[in-house]
Short mmCIF file of C-alpha atoms in Angstrom, two decimals:
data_model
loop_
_atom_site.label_atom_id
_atom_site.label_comp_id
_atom_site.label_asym_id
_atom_site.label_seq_id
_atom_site.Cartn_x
_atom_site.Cartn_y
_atom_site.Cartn_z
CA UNK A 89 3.90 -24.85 -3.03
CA UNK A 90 2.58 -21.44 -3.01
CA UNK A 91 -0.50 -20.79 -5.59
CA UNK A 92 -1.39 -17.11 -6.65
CA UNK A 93 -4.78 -16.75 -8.27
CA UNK A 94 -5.81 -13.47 -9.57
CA UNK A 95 -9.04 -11.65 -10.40
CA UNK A 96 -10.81 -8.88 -10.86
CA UNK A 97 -9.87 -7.43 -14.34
CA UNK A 98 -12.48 -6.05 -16.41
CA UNK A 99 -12.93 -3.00 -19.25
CA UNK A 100 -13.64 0.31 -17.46
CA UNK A 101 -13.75 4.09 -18.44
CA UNK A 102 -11.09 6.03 -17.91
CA UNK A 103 -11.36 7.79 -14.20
CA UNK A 104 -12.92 4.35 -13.30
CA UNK A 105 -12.41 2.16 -10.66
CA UNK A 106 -11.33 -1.47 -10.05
CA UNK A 107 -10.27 -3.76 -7.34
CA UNK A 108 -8.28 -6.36 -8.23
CA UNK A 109 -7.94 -9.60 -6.02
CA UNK A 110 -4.95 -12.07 -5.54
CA UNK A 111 -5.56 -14.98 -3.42
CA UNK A 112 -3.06 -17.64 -2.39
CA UNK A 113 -3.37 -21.09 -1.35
CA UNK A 114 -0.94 -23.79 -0.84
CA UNK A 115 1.97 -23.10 1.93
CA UNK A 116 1.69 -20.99 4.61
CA UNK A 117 3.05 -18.12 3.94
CA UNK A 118 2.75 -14.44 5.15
CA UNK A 119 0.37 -12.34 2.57
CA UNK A 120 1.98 -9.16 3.33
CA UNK A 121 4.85 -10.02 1.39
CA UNK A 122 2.62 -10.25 -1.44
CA UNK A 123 2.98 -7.34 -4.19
CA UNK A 124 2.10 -6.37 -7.31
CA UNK A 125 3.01 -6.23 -10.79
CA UNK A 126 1.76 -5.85 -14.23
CA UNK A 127 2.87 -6.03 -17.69
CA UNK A 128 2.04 -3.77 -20.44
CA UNK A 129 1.50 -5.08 -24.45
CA UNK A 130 5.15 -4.80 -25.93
CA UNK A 131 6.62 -3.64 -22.24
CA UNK A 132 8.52 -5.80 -19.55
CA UNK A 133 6.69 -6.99 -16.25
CA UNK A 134 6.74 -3.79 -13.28
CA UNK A 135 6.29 -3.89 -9.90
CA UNK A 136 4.01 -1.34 -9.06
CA UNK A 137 3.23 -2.18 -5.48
CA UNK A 138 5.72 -3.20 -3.28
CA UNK A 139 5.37 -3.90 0.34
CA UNK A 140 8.17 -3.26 2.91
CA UNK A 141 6.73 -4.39 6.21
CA UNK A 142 2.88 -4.74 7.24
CA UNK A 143 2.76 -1.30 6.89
CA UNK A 144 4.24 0.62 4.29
CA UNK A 145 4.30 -0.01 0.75
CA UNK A 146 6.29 1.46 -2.17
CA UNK A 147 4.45 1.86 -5.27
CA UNK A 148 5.81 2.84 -8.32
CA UNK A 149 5.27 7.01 -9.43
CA UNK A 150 3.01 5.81 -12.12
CA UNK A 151 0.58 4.51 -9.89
CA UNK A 152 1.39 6.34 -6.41
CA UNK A 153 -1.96 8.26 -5.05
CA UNK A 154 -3.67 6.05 -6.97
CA UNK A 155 -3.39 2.61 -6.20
CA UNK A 156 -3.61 0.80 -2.28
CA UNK A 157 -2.88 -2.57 -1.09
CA UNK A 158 -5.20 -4.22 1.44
CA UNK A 159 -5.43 -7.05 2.59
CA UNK A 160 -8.05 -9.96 4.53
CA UNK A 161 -6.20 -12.53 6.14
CA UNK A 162 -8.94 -14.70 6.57
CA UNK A 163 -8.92 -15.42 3.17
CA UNK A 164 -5.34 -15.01 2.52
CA UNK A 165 -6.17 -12.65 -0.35
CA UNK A 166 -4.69 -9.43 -0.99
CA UNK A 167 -6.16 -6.59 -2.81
CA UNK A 168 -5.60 -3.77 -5.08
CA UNK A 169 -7.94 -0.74 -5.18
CA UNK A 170 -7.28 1.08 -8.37
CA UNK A 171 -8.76 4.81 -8.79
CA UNK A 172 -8.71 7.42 -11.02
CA UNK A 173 -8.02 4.94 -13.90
CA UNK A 174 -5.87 5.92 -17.12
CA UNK A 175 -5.55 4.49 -20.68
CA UNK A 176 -1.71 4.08 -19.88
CA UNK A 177 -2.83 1.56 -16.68
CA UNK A 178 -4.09 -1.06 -19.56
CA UNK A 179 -1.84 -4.12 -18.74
CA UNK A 180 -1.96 -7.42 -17.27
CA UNK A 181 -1.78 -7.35 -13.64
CA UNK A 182 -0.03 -10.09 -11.81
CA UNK A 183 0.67 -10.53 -7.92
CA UNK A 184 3.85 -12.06 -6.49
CA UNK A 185 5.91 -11.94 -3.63
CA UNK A 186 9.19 -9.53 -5.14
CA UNK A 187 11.69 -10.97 -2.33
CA UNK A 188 11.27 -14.28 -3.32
CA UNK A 189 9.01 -15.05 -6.29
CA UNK A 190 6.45 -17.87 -6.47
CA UNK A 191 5.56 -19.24 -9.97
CA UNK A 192 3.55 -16.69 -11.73
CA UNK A 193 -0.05 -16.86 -12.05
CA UNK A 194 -2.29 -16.00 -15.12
CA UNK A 195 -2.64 -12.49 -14.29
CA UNK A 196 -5.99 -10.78 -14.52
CA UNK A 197 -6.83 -8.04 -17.76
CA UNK A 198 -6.89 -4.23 -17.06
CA UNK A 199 -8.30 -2.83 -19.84
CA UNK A 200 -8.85 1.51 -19.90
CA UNK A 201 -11.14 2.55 -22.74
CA UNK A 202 -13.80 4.98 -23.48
#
């Protein structure tokens, strides 16, 4: 069974930065499937970062220009480099793989205050 930890949340300024991390453990499986989401107070879960193949993702408008997936398969961990933060990005950010979804992890806090 297929773990998803991730971390990297924090309070930051808006026009910050953050990079959030999502590391898996358990069964193999291939990290480029992995994606991410994130869930607003009072909204549903999004997907915000989808990947396609090894190399293209889709991210949502909200975040495009923005936001980039990488990734370091030597520790099975995928990242996402936020920039250019915004009050509207403050949510709980989650990773998953969208074609076939593992159980959810605790998410990590993305908070965008002055």
């Amino acid at each position: 069974q297929v773990q998803l930890v991730e971390s990297g949340g924090g309070l930051v300024q808006p026009g910050g930065s953050l990079r959030l991390s999502c590391t898996a453990s358990g069964s193999i499986f291939n990290i480029y499937a992995i994606g991410w989401y994130r869930q607003a107070p009072g909204k549903q879960r999004e997907l915000i970062a989808n990947p396609t193949s090894a190399y293209h993702t889709n991210y949502a408008e909200s975040v495009k220009g923005r936001f980039t997936i990488s990734r370091d398969n030597a520790e099975n961990t995928v990242y996402l480099q936020m920039n250019s933060l915004k009050p509207e990005d403050t949510a709980v950010y989650y990773c998953n793989t969208p074609l076939s979804l593992k159980t959810w992890g605790q998410g990590t806090q993305v908070t965008v205050s002055s």
